[in-house]
Coordinates of C-alpha atoms in Angstrom, one line a residue:
Chain A
M12 CA 0.0 0.0 0.0
T13 CA 2.8 2.4 -0.6
P14 CA 1.4 5.4 -2.4
S15 CA 2.9 6.2 -5.8
F16 CA 4.7 9.5 -6.4
E17 CA 1.7 11.0 -8.1
E18 CA -0.5 10.0 -5.3
K19 CA 1.8 11.6 -2.8
Q20 CA 1.7 14.8 -4.9
V21 CA -2.1 14.7 -4.8
S22 CA -2.0 14.3 -1.1
S23 CA 0.4 17.2 -0.7
L24 CA -1.8 19.4 -2.9
L25 CA -4.7 18.8 -0.7
Q26 CA -2.6 19.5 2.4
S27 CA -1.6 22.8 0.8
F28 CA -5.2 24.1 0.7
P29 CA -5.3 27.4 2.4
T30 CA -6.5 27.8 6.0
L31 CA -9.8 29.6 6.0
R32 CA -10.8 32.0 8.8
M33 CA -14.0 33.7 9.7
E34 CA -14.0 37.5 9.5
E35 CA -13.6 39.0 12.9
E36 CA -16.9 40.9 12.6
K37 CA -18.7 37.6 11.9
Q38 CA -17.0 36.0 14.8
R39 CA -18.3 38.7 17.1
E40 CA -21.8 38.2 15.7
V41 CA -21.7 34.5 16.4
I42 CA -20.5 35.1 19.9
Q43 CA -23.2 37.6 20.6
Q44 CA -25.8 35.2 19.2
L45 CA -24.3 32.5 21.4
R46 CA -24.7 34.6 24.5
R47 CA -28.3 35.4 23.7
E48 CA -29.0 31.6 23.2
K49 CA -27.3 31.0 26.5
E50 CA -29.5 33.4 28.3
L51 CA -32.6 32.0 26.7
L52 CA -31.5 28.5 27.7
K53 CA -30.9 29.6 31.3
K54 CA -34.4 31.1 31.5
R55 CA -36.0 28.0 30.1
R56 CA -34.0 25.7 32.4
G57 CA -35.0 28.0 35.3
R58 CA -38.7 27.6 34.5
A59 CA -38.3 23.9 34.0
A60 CA -36.7 23.5 37.4
Y61 CA -39.4 25.6 39.0
R62 CA -41.9 23.3 37.4
Y63 CA -40.3 20.3 39.0
V64 CA -40.3 21.9 42.4
I65 CA -44.0 22.7 42.2
G66 CA -44.7 19.2 41.0
G67 CA -42.6 17.6 43.6
V68 CA -44.2 19.5 46.5
A69 CA -47.7 18.7 45.2
A70 CA -46.8 15.1 44.9
L71 CA -45.3 15.0 48.4
L72 CA -48.4 16.7 49.9
G73 CA -50.6 14.3 48.2
M74 CA -48.7 11.3 49.4
L75 CA -48.6 12.6 52.9
W76 CA -52.2 13.1 52.9
F77 CA -52.8 9.6 51.6
A78 CA -50.3 8.0 53.9
S79 CA -50.9 10.0 57.0
P80 CA -53.1 7.4 58.7
F81 CA -50.3 4.8 58.6
L82 CA -47.4 7.0 59.6
P83 CA -45.9 6.4 63.0
S84 CA -45.5 9.4 65.3
P85 CA -42.5 11.5 64.1
S86 CA -40.9 11.4 67.5
T87 CA -40.3 7.6 67.5
L88 CA -38.9 7.1 64.1
A89 CA -37.3 10.2 62.8
P90 CA -34.0 10.2 64.7
A91 CA -33.1 6.6 63.8
H92 CA -34.3 7.1 60.2
S93 CA -32.4 10.3 59.6
G94 CA -29.3 8.8 61.2
G95 CA -29.3 5.8 58.9
Q96 CA -29.7 8.0 55.9
S97 CA -26.8 10.2 56.7
T98 CA -24.4 7.4 57.1
Q99 CA -25.6 6.0 53.8
A100 CA -25.2 9.4 52.2
A101 CA -21.7 9.7 53.5
R102 CA -20.7 6.3 52.1
A103 CA -22.1 7.2 48.7
D104 CA -20.0 10.3 48.8
V105 CA -16.9 8.4 49.4
N106 CA -17.7 5.8 46.7
G107 CA -19.3 8.0 44.2
Q108 CA -16.6 10.7 43.9
P109 CA -13.1 9.9 43.0
A110 CA -10.7 11.1 45.6
E111 CA -9.3 14.4 44.5
A112 CA -5.9 14.6 46.0
G113 CA -5.7 18.3 45.4
K114 CA -3.0 19.4 43.0
E115 CA -1.0 16.7 41.2
A116 CA 2.7 16.8 41.8
A117 CA 4.9 18.0 39.0
V118 CA 6.7 15.3 37.1
L119 CA 9.8 15.3 34.8
T120 CA 9.0 15.4 31.1
I121 CA 12.1 13.3 30.4
D122 CA 11.2 9.9 28.9
A123 CA 13.4 7.2 30.5
Q124 CA 13.5 5.1 27.3
I125 CA 14.4 7.9 25.0
Q126 CA 16.9 9.2 27.5
T127 CA 18.6 5.7 27.6
S128 CA 18.6 5.5 23.9
I129 CA 20.3 8.9 23.4
E130 CA 23.0 8.0 26.0
Q131 CA 23.8 4.9 24.0
T132 CA 23.9 6.9 20.7
I133 CA 26.3 9.5 22.3
A134 CA 28.6 6.7 23.6
K135 CA 28.6 5.1 20.2
T136 CA 29.4 8.3 18.4
F137 CA 32.2 9.1 20.8
D138 CA 33.8 5.8 20.0
A139 CA 33.5 6.5 16.3
V140 CA 34.6 10.1 15.8
H141 CA 36.2 11.1 19.2
P142 CA 34.7 14.6 19.3
E143 CA 35.5 17.4 21.8
R144 CA 31.9 17.4 22.8
M145 CA 28.5 16.1 21.8
T146 CA 25.0 17.3 22.7
V147 CA 21.7 15.7 21.9
I148 CA 18.2 17.1 22.8
V149 CA 14.8 15.6 22.0
S150 CA 11.6 17.4 22.5
D151 CA 7.9 17.3 21.7
P152 CA 7.4 20.3 19.4
G153 CA 3.7 20.4 20.1
T154 CA 4.2 21.1 23.8
G155 CA 7.8 22.1 24.2
E156 CA 8.4 19.2 26.6
I157 CA 12.0 18.1 26.7
L158 CA 11.9 14.3 26.3
A159 CA 15.6 13.7 26.5
I160 CA 18.7 15.7 27.0
G161 CA 22.3 14.5 27.0
S162 CA 25.8 16.0 26.6
R163 CA 29.3 14.6 27.0
S164 CA 32.7 16.2 26.6
K165 CA 36.0 14.5 26.0
N166 CA 37.4 15.3 29.4
G167 CA 34.5 14.9 31.6
A168 CA 31.8 12.5 32.7
T169 CA 28.2 13.0 31.8
D170 CA 26.5 14.4 34.8
D171 CA 23.2 16.3 35.1
A172 CA 24.9 19.6 35.6
E173 CA 26.9 19.4 32.4
R174 CA 23.9 18.0 30.5
F175 CA 21.8 21.1 31.2
A176 CA 24.8 23.5 31.0
A177 CA 25.4 22.5 27.4
A178 CA 21.8 23.0 26.4
G179 CA 21.7 26.5 27.8
K180 CA 25.2 27.6 26.7
A181 CA 25.3 30.0 23.8
Q182 CA 27.5 29.3 20.9
P183 CA 28.4 31.6 18.1
N184 CA 27.1 31.1 14.5
P185 CA 24.0 28.9 15.0
G186 CA 23.8 28.0 11.3
A187 CA 20.7 26.0 10.3
A188 CA 18.3 27.6 12.8
Y189 CA 19.1 31.1 11.5
Q190 CA 18.6 30.0 7.9
I191 CA 15.2 28.4 8.8
V192 CA 14.1 31.5 10.5
T193 CA 15.2 33.7 7.6
L194 CA 13.2 31.5 5.2
A195 CA 10.1 31.7 7.4
A196 CA 10.5 35.5 7.7
A197 CA 10.8 35.9 3.9
I198 CA 7.8 33.7 3.2
Q199 CA 5.7 35.5 5.9
E200 CA 6.6 38.9 4.4
G201 CA 5.8 37.7 0.9
K202 CA 9.4 38.2 -0.1
F203 CA 10.3 34.7 -1.1
D204 CA 9.4 33.7 -4.7
P205 CA 10.6 30.2 -4.9
R206 CA 10.6 30.2 -8.7
E207 CA 12.6 33.4 -9.2
I208 CA 16.0 32.8 -10.8
Y209 CA 19.3 34.1 -9.5
E210 CA 22.9 33.6 -10.2
S211 CA 24.5 31.4 -7.6
G212 CA 28.2 31.2 -6.8
T213 CA 29.5 34.5 -5.7
Y214 CA 27.6 37.6 -4.7
K215 CA 29.2 41.0 -5.0
G216 CA 26.1 43.1 -4.4
I217 CA 27.3 44.2 -0.9
P218 CA 30.3 46.3 -0.1
G219 CA 33.1 44.3 1.4
E220 CA 34.3 40.9 0.6
P221 CA 31.9 39.0 -1.7
I222 CA 29.7 36.3 -0.2
K223 CA 30.4 32.9 -1.6
D224 CA 28.6 29.6 -1.8
F225 CA 30.3 26.8 0.2
N226 CA 31.8 25.2 -2.9
N227 CA 34.4 27.8 -3.1
G228 CA 32.1 30.3 -4.7
I229 CA 31.4 28.2 -7.8
G230 CA 27.7 27.7 -7.1
W231 CA 25.4 25.9 -9.5
G232 CA 24.8 28.5 -12.2
K233 CA 21.4 30.1 -12.6
I234 CA 19.0 28.4 -10.2
T235 CA 15.7 29.2 -8.5
F236 CA 15.6 30.5 -5.0
L237 CA 13.9 27.3 -3.9
E238 CA 16.8 25.3 -5.2
G239 CA 19.2 27.8 -3.6
F240 CA 17.6 27.1 -0.2
L241 CA 17.6 23.4 -0.8
R242 CA 21.3 23.5 -1.7
S243 CA 22.1 25.8 1.2
S244 CA 23.4 28.5 -1.1
N245 CA 24.8 31.4 0.9
V246 CA 24.2 33.7 -2.1
A247 CA 20.5 32.9 -2.0
F248 CA 20.3 34.0 1.7
A249 CA 22.5 37.1 1.2
K250 CA 20.4 38.3 -1.8
L251 CA 17.2 37.6 0.0
V252 CA 18.1 39.7 2.9
H253 CA 20.0 42.4 1.2
E254 CA 17.6 43.0 -1.7
R255 CA 14.2 42.0 -0.3
L256 CA 13.8 41.5 3.4
H257 CA 16.4 43.9 4.9
G258 CA 18.3 43.6 8.1
D259 CA 15.9 45.3 10.5
T260 CA 12.9 43.1 9.5
L261 CA 15.1 40.0 9.8
L262 CA 16.2 41.1 13.2
E263 CA 12.6 41.6 14.3
Y264 CA 11.9 38.0 13.3
F265 CA 15.0 36.7 15.1
E266 CA 13.6 38.3 18.2
R267 CA 10.1 37.0 17.7
F268 CA 11.5 33.5 17.4
G269 CA 13.1 33.9 20.8
F270 CA 16.8 34.6 20.0
G271 CA 18.7 36.9 22.4
R272 CA 16.6 36.0 25.4
E273 CA 16.6 33.0 27.8
T274 CA 13.9 30.5 26.9
G275 CA 13.0 30.2 30.6
M276 CA 13.5 26.4 30.9
E277 CA 14.1 25.3 34.4
A278 CA 17.8 24.7 33.8
A279 CA 20.3 26.6 35.8
N280 CA 22.6 29.1 34.2
E281 CA 20.8 29.4 30.9
E282 CA 22.4 32.1 28.8
A283 CA 20.5 34.6 26.7
G284 CA 22.8 34.4 23.7
K285 CA 23.3 37.3 21.4
L286 CA 21.3 38.6 18.5
P287 CA 23.4 39.0 15.4
N288 CA 24.6 42.5 14.6
M289 CA 22.7 43.6 11.5
D290 CA 23.7 47.3 11.4
E291 CA 25.7 46.7 8.2
P292 CA 24.2 45.0 5.2
R293 CA 27.1 42.5 5.0
K294 CA 26.5 41.4 8.6
A295 CA 22.8 41.1 8.0
A296 CA 23.4 38.9 5.0
L297 CA 25.9 36.7 6.9
A298 CA 23.4 36.3 9.7
A299 CA 20.9 35.0 7.2
T300 CA 23.4 32.3 6.2
G301 CA 23.8 31.4 9.9
L302 CA 26.9 33.3 10.8
G303 CA 26.9 35.9 13.6
G304 CA 25.3 36.2 16.9
A305 CA 25.1 33.4 19.4
A306 CA 22.4 31.0 20.4
T307 CA 21.8 28.2 22.8
P308 CA 20.7 24.8 21.7
L309 CA 17.5 25.4 23.6
Q310 CA 16.8 28.6 21.6
Q311 CA 17.4 26.7 18.4
M312 CA 15.0 23.9 19.5
A313 CA 12.3 26.4 20.4
A314 CA 12.7 28.4 17.1
V315 CA 12.6 25.4 14.8
G316 CA 9.9 23.8 17.1
A317 CA 7.7 26.8 16.2
I318 CA 7.9 25.8 12.6
A319 CA 7.0 22.3 13.4
N320 CA 4.2 23.5 15.6
G321 CA 2.2 25.6 13.1
G322 CA 4.0 28.8 13.9
K323 CA 3.5 28.7 17.7
L324 CA 6.6 29.3 19.8
M325 CA 6.6 27.1 22.9
Q326 CA 8.7 27.5 25.9
P327 CA 10.9 24.4 26.4
H328 CA 10.2 22.9 29.8
L329 CA 11.3 20.0 32.0
Y330 CA 8.4 19.6 34.4
K331 CA 4.7 19.0 33.7
Q332 CA 1.8 19.0 36.0
A333 CA -1.3 16.9 35.4
G334 CA -4.4 18.9 35.2
T335 CA -2.9 22.1 34.1
D336 CA -3.4 23.6 30.7
E337 CA 0.1 22.9 29.3
H338 CA -0.6 24.5 26.0
N339 CA -1.6 27.9 27.2
R340 CA 0.9 27.9 30.0
Y341 CA 3.9 27.3 27.7
M342 CA 2.8 29.0 24.5
V343 CA 4.9 32.1 24.0
R344 CA 3.4 33.6 20.9
Q345 CA 2.5 32.9 17.3
V346 CA 5.6 33.8 15.4
V347 CA 4.5 33.2 11.8
S348 CA 1.2 32.1 10.3
E349 CA 0.2 28.4 10.2
E350 CA 0.4 28.6 6.4
T351 CA 3.9 30.0 6.5
A352 CA 5.0 27.3 8.9
R353 CA 3.6 24.7 6.6
K354 CA 5.4 26.0 3.6
V355 CA 8.7 26.0 5.5
R356 CA 8.0 22.4 6.6
D357 CA 7.4 21.4 3.0
I358 CA 10.7 23.0 1.9
L359 CA 12.6 21.4 4.8
E360 CA 11.1 18.1 3.8
S361 CA 12.5 18.6 0.3
V362 CA 15.9 19.5 1.8
V363 CA 16.0 15.9 3.0
A364 CA 13.9 14.1 0.3
G365 CA 14.4 16.3 -2.7
E366 CA 16.8 15.5 -5.6
R367 CA 18.8 18.7 -5.0
G368 CA 18.5 18.8 -1.2
S369 CA 21.6 19.4 0.9
G370 CA 20.1 17.1 3.5
I371 CA 20.0 13.9 1.5
G372 CA 21.1 11.1 3.8
L373 CA 19.4 12.5 6.9
G374 CA 16.1 10.8 6.2
L375 CA 14.4 7.7 7.5
P376 CA 12.6 4.9 5.7
N377 CA 8.8 5.2 5.7
V378 CA 8.8 8.6 7.6
T379 CA 9.0 12.1 6.2
V380 CA 11.8 14.0 7.8
A381 CA 12.3 17.8 7.8
A382 CA 15.8 18.7 8.7
K383 CA 18.7 21.0 8.0
H384 CA 22.3 20.5 9.0
S385 CA 25.2 23.0 9.2
V386 CA 28.9 22.8 9.4
V387 CA 30.3 25.9 11.1
E388 CA 33.9 27.0 11.6
K389 CA 34.6 27.6 15.3
T390 CA 35.7 31.0 16.4
D391 CA 37.6 32.3 19.4
P392 CA 35.9 34.7 21.8
K393 CA 36.9 37.7 19.7
G394 CA 35.1 36.2 16.6
K395 CA 38.2 35.2 14.8
A396 CA 38.0 31.8 12.9
L397 CA 39.9 29.0 14.5
D398 CA 41.5 27.4 11.5
G399 CA 40.4 23.9 10.8
K400 CA 38.1 23.5 13.8
Y401 CA 34.5 22.9 13.0
T402 CA 31.2 22.1 14.7
V403 CA 28.6 20.1 12.8
S404 CA 25.0 20.0 13.8
V405 CA 21.6 18.9 12.6
I406 CA 18.2 20.1 13.7
G407 CA 15.0 18.4 12.4
F408 CA 11.7 16.8 13.1
A409 CA 9.4 14.0 11.9
P410 CA 6.9 13.2 10.5
S411 CA 7.3 16.5 8.7
D412 CA 3.5 17.0 8.1
Q413 CA 2.6 16.2 11.7
P414 CA 5.7 16.5 13.8
K415 CA 5.9 14.4 16.9
V416 CA 9.6 14.7 17.8
L417 CA 12.2 17.4 17.3
V418 CA 15.8 16.4 17.5
Y419 CA 19.0 18.5 17.9
V420 CA 22.4 16.8 17.5
E421 CA 25.7 18.7 17.7
I422 CA 29.1 17.3 17.4
D423 CA 32.1 19.5 18.2
E424 CA 35.4 18.9 16.4
P425 CA 34.8 15.3 15.3
Q426 CA 37.9 13.4 14.0
S427 CA 37.1 12.2 10.6
E428 CA 38.8 11.3 7.4
L429 CA 36.1 13.0 5.4
P430 CA 36.6 16.5 4.0
V431 CA 34.7 19.1 6.0
V432 CA 32.1 19.5 3.2
G433 CA 31.2 15.9 3.7
W434 CA 30.6 16.0 7.5
K435 CA 27.0 15.5 7.1
K436 CA 28.0 11.8 7.0
V437 CA 29.4 12.2 10.5
V438 CA 26.3 13.6 12.0
A439 CA 23.7 11.7 10.0
P440 CA 23.9 8.3 11.8
P441 CA 23.4 9.6 15.3
F442 CA 20.7 12.0 14.1
Q443 CA 18.8 9.2 12.3
E444 CA 19.2 6.8 15.2
V445 CA 17.9 9.3 17.8
L446 CA 15.0 10.5 15.6
G447 CA 14.0 7.0 14.6
N448 CA 14.1 5.6 18.1
S449 CA 12.3 8.6 19.7
L450 CA 9.6 8.6 17.0
Q451 CA 9.0 4.9 17.3
H452 CA 8.7 5.2 21.1
V453 CA 6.4 8.2 21.0
Q454 CA 4.1 6.6 18.5
Q455 CA 3.9 3.4 20.5
L456 CA 3.0 5.4 23.6
Q457 CA 0.2 7.2 21.6
K458 CA -1.2 3.9 20.3
R459 CA -1.6 2.6 23.8
Chain B
M1130 CA -16.2 28.6 35.3
E1131 CA -19.9 28.3 34.5
P1132 CA -20.3 25.3 32.3
D1133 CA -21.9 27.1 29.5
D1134 CA -19.0 29.5 29.2
R1135 CA -17.1 26.6 27.7
I1136 CA -18.9 26.9 24.4
E1137 CA -17.7 30.5 24.0
Q1138 CA -14.2 29.4 24.8
W1139 CA -14.4 26.6 22.4
F1140 CA -15.7 28.9 19.7
L1141 CA -12.7 31.1 20.2
R1142 CA -10.4 28.1 20.0
Y1143 CA -12.1 25.9 17.4
G1144 CA -14.5 28.2 15.6
N1145 CA -12.1 28.6 12.7
D1146 CA -11.6 24.8 12.5
V1147 CA -15.3 24.3 12.2
Y1148 CA -15.7 27.2 9.8
Q1149 CA -13.0 25.9 7.5
Y1150 CA -14.4 22.4 7.6
L1151 CA -17.9 23.6 6.7
A1152 CA -16.5 25.9 4.0
Y1153 CA -14.7 23.1 2.3
F1154 CA -17.6 20.7 2.8
T1155 CA -20.1 23.0 1.2
G1156 CA -17.8 24.9 -1.2
R1157 CA -19.1 28.2 0.2
R1158 CA -17.4 31.0 2.1
D1159 CA -20.6 32.3 3.7
V1160 CA -21.2 29.4 6.1
E1161 CA -21.3 31.6 9.3
D1162 CA -24.9 30.6 9.8
L1163 CA -23.9 27.0 9.8
V1164 CA -21.1 27.7 12.3
Q1165 CA -23.7 29.4 14.4
E1166 CA -26.0 26.5 14.2
V1167 CA -23.2 24.1 15.2
F1168 CA -22.3 26.0 18.3
T1169 CA -25.9 26.6 19.3
K1170 CA -26.5 22.8 19.0
A1171 CA -23.4 22.2 21.1
L1172 CA -24.6 24.6 23.7
K1173 CA -27.9 22.8 24.0
A1174 CA -26.4 19.4 24.1
L1175 CA -23.6 20.3 26.4
S1176 CA -25.0 18.5 29.4
G1177 CA -25.0 15.2 27.4
Y1178 CA -21.5 15.7 26.2
E1179 CA -19.4 15.6 29.4
G1180 CA -16.0 14.7 28.2
R1181 CA -16.9 11.9 25.8
A1182 CA -14.5 13.1 23.2
Q1183 CA -12.1 16.0 22.6
P1184 CA -14.2 19.1 22.2
R1185 CA -12.9 19.7 18.7
T1186 CA -13.8 16.1 17.7
W1187 CA -17.3 16.6 19.1
L1188 CA -17.8 20.0 17.5
L1189 CA -16.7 18.6 14.1
S1190 CA -19.0 15.7 14.3
I1191 CA -21.9 18.1 15.0
A1192 CA -20.6 20.2 12.1
R1193 CA -20.6 17.2 9.8
H1194 CA -24.3 16.4 10.5
A1195 CA -25.2 20.1 10.0
A1196 CA -23.3 20.1 6.7
I1197 CA -25.1 16.9 5.5
D1198 CA -28.5 18.4 6.5
H1199 CA -27.6 21.5 4.7
S1200 CA -26.6 19.8 1.5
R1201 CA -29.8 17.8 1.5
K1202 CA -31.8 21.0 1.8
Q1203 CA -29.7 22.5 -1.0
K1204 CA -30.5 19.5 -3.2
M1205 CA -34.2 20.0 -2.6
I1206 CA -33.9 23.7 -3.6
D1207 CA -32.0 22.8 -6.7
W1208 CA -34.6 20.3 -7.7
F1209 CA -37.4 22.9 -7.8
P1210 CA -37.8 24.7 -11.0
E1211 CA -35.9 28.0 -11.1
T1212 CA -39.1 30.0 -11.6
V1213 CA -40.6 28.8 -8.4
L1214 CA -37.7 29.3 -6.1
G1215 CA -35.6 31.6 -8.1
F1216 CA -35.6 34.2 -5.5
L1217 CA -34.4 31.7 -2.8
R1218 CA -31.7 30.4 -5.0
S1219 CA -30.3 33.8 -5.8
K1220 CA -30.2 34.7 -2.2
E1221 CA -28.7 31.5 -1.0
R1222 CA -26.3 30.8 -3.8
S1223 CA -24.9 34.1 -5.0
P1224 CA -21.8 33.2 -6.8
E1225 CA -19.7 35.9 -5.1
N1226 CA -19.8 33.8 -1.9
A1227 CA -18.6 30.6 -3.5
L1228 CA -15.3 29.3 -2.3
V1229 CA -12.6 30.3 -4.8
L1230 CA -9.1 28.9 -4.7
K1231 CA -6.0 29.4 -6.7
E1232 CA -6.4 28.0 -10.2
Q1233 CA -4.6 24.7 -9.7
L1234 CA -6.1 24.0 -6.3
Q1235 CA -9.5 24.9 -7.7
E1236 CA -9.2 22.1 -10.2
V1237 CA -8.2 19.6 -7.5
Y1238 CA -11.1 20.8 -5.4
H1239 CA -13.5 20.6 -8.2
T1240 CA -12.3 17.1 -9.1
M1241 CA -12.5 16.0 -5.5
N1242 CA -16.1 17.2 -5.3
Q1243 CA -17.0 14.7 -8.0
L1244 CA -15.8 11.8 -5.9
K1245 CA -18.3 9.8 -3.8
R1246 CA -19.1 11.2 -0.4
T1247 CA -17.1 8.9 1.8
Y1248 CA -14.0 9.8 -0.3
R1249 CA -14.7 13.5 -0.1
E1250 CA -15.3 13.3 3.6
V1251 CA -12.1 11.5 4.4
L1252 CA -10.0 13.7 2.1
I1253 CA -11.4 16.9 3.7
L1254 CA -10.8 15.8 7.2
R1255 CA -7.5 14.0 6.9
L1256 CA -5.7 16.1 4.3
I1257 CA -7.3 19.5 4.0
E1258 CA -8.0 19.9 7.7
G1259 CA -5.0 17.8 8.8
I1260 CA -6.9 15.9 11.4
S1261 CA -5.4 12.7 12.8
T1262 CA -6.7 9.2 11.8
E1263 CA -7.9 8.6 15.3
E1264 CA -9.9 11.8 15.4
T1265 CA -11.3 11.3 11.9
A1266 CA -12.4 7.8 12.9
E1267 CA -14.3 9.3 15.8
I1268 CA -15.9 12.0 13.7
L1269 CA -17.1 9.7 11.0
G1270 CA -17.9 6.9 13.3
W1271 CA -15.6 4.5 11.4
S1272 CA -12.8 2.3 12.6
E1273 CA -9.3 3.7 12.2
A1274 CA -8.5 1.0 9.7
K1275 CA -11.4 2.0 7.6
V1276 CA -10.2 5.6 7.6
S1277 CA -6.8 4.6 6.5
T1278 CA -7.9 2.4 3.6
T1279 CA -10.6 4.8 2.5
L1280 CA -8.1 7.6 2.5
H1281 CA -5.7 5.5 0.4
R1282 CA -8.5 4.7 -2.1
A1283 CA -9.7 8.2 -2.2
V1284 CA -6.2 9.6 -3.0
K1285 CA -5.9 6.9 -5.7
A1286 CA -9.3 7.8 -7.2
L1287 CA -8.5 11.5 -7.2
Q1288 CA -5.2 11.0 -8.8
K1289 CA -6.7 8.8 -11.5
R1290 CA -9.4 11.3 -12.3
M1291 CA -6.9 14.1 -12.4
S1292 CA -4.7 12.3 -14.8
N1293 CA -7.7 11.2 -16.9
S1294 CA -8.8 14.7 -17.4
G1295 CA -5.3 15.5 -18.6
K1296 CA -4.6 17.8 -15.7
E1297 CA -1.1 17.3 -14.7
V1298 CA -0.3 18.0 -11.1
H1299 CA 2.3 20.6 -10.5
L1300 CA 2.8 20.6 -6.8
H1301 CA 5.3 23.5 -7.0
D1302 CA 2.9 25.7 -9.0
A1303 CA 0.1 25.0 -6.6
I1304 CA 1.8 25.7 -3.3
F1305 CA 3.4 29.0 -4.3

């Protein structure tokens, strides 16, 4: 029963039907009408209740009158009778109503099984590529619940303190998360025409050093913006920001998506990171490609989670309380429309599944995956590039049309024979393993 | 909270879901009256609801019945000669209130409307509205397995019809 390509396309088409909303004025009309109906209903119910009372009293009087000759004198029977009734009533109360133990205790959102599985993945990856450090986080994008969180560095054991410290520690040049937010901003602002053609390779439209695509500025000739995004073309991002979106608008979106501020997760020592400087056109263009500023893994999770979650930014959190409205409590704001989020999800899915996607090899069998990876050169505290030292990371979620898990994997300075451009191969196995295991577990839980 | 306030809350939260469902079901944009009808019904039936299903599921199943009733009435009206009920028709079905989509989507939508009702229903709920298989099963009163197989057949049928009528599907053109 695997659907053919054409059938998948038909499905995608239907899924891309626009979201329809009622006009606000009509909404108000409906609410007013509902209130009127409610009042009417109340009056009618009141009258009905009144009717029962009258009927009941009449019936009682009638019965009393009828039964009066047989009734024993009230003084002899009443105390015993009423006593019996009250104990019975008390018992019914105990049995009939479930014990309400007041407020439920808060419980950790960490899922033991997923946590165990990511610890294993981290250990395996350490044996394979001996990195300086590796961090993995799994969350439920729909709620912001952190399902698993792990980090290990070369010279240090994994303890809880380090685990949370890594998640809340800001690192320069977030890469993929910035690119995804840039795409979302451009779509939301109506500035992204996927079919428009541009010249990839090297962009000299901005004063200063030209901005080059990662293949030494060769690019792929004249391609569409959509293909540019799929191929992770720096020129596409630079042009998009410099000529269409402009730095100040982009900065606004970065802020909306939660960068530059603590997410508020219950981890100690969370850093706020830094919004990229967009005063100069060149810096704004570089920020769109993922360079500049600093962001914590938690911020990146939250921002990409908003895309997975229909444009709703959720606060990552570690504790949940039964009986509270988790959604309202942890929803921060709507950062882009549902439709924009869906378009970004579709494009991110093509990054992994498409012929020209840069994320080929990150996918899973039988599941649609939306993901983006980035390889970023490390910098010293002053922002100078550390020659030959790179961090590779992936952020992504699945299934892409109805995301259930969001995964972030970051490997710092892996030792690999592969050229840096090919480091996707280093990060793909742990990413696939974590995503696959988590998704399988979450789906099993939901079936139960 | 007073129990009846829930309806208003639900309207704020799920009103647009219900609206969208009814709009795609009937092919009209002016379905506010139907939305009103759904929530009024829910208000009256609230005491019998008490947490049986998710509120959205419940509201959508009420909406579904309302939409089916509506289309029956519409069929009756269509059946009468135009001269008899012309005034009614023009009031009810003024073309400017019809649901209009972008060209390619319009074709898909039109083709979908020619499919049989079970197919249409499952396509609207599962794909256009994006509702889970589980919830769809509850709304339609089917088993989850039936939802899955019907969806599969419906997509197949739609794809076949589209290609028969020589309308090639350009996903890219349609989304953007």
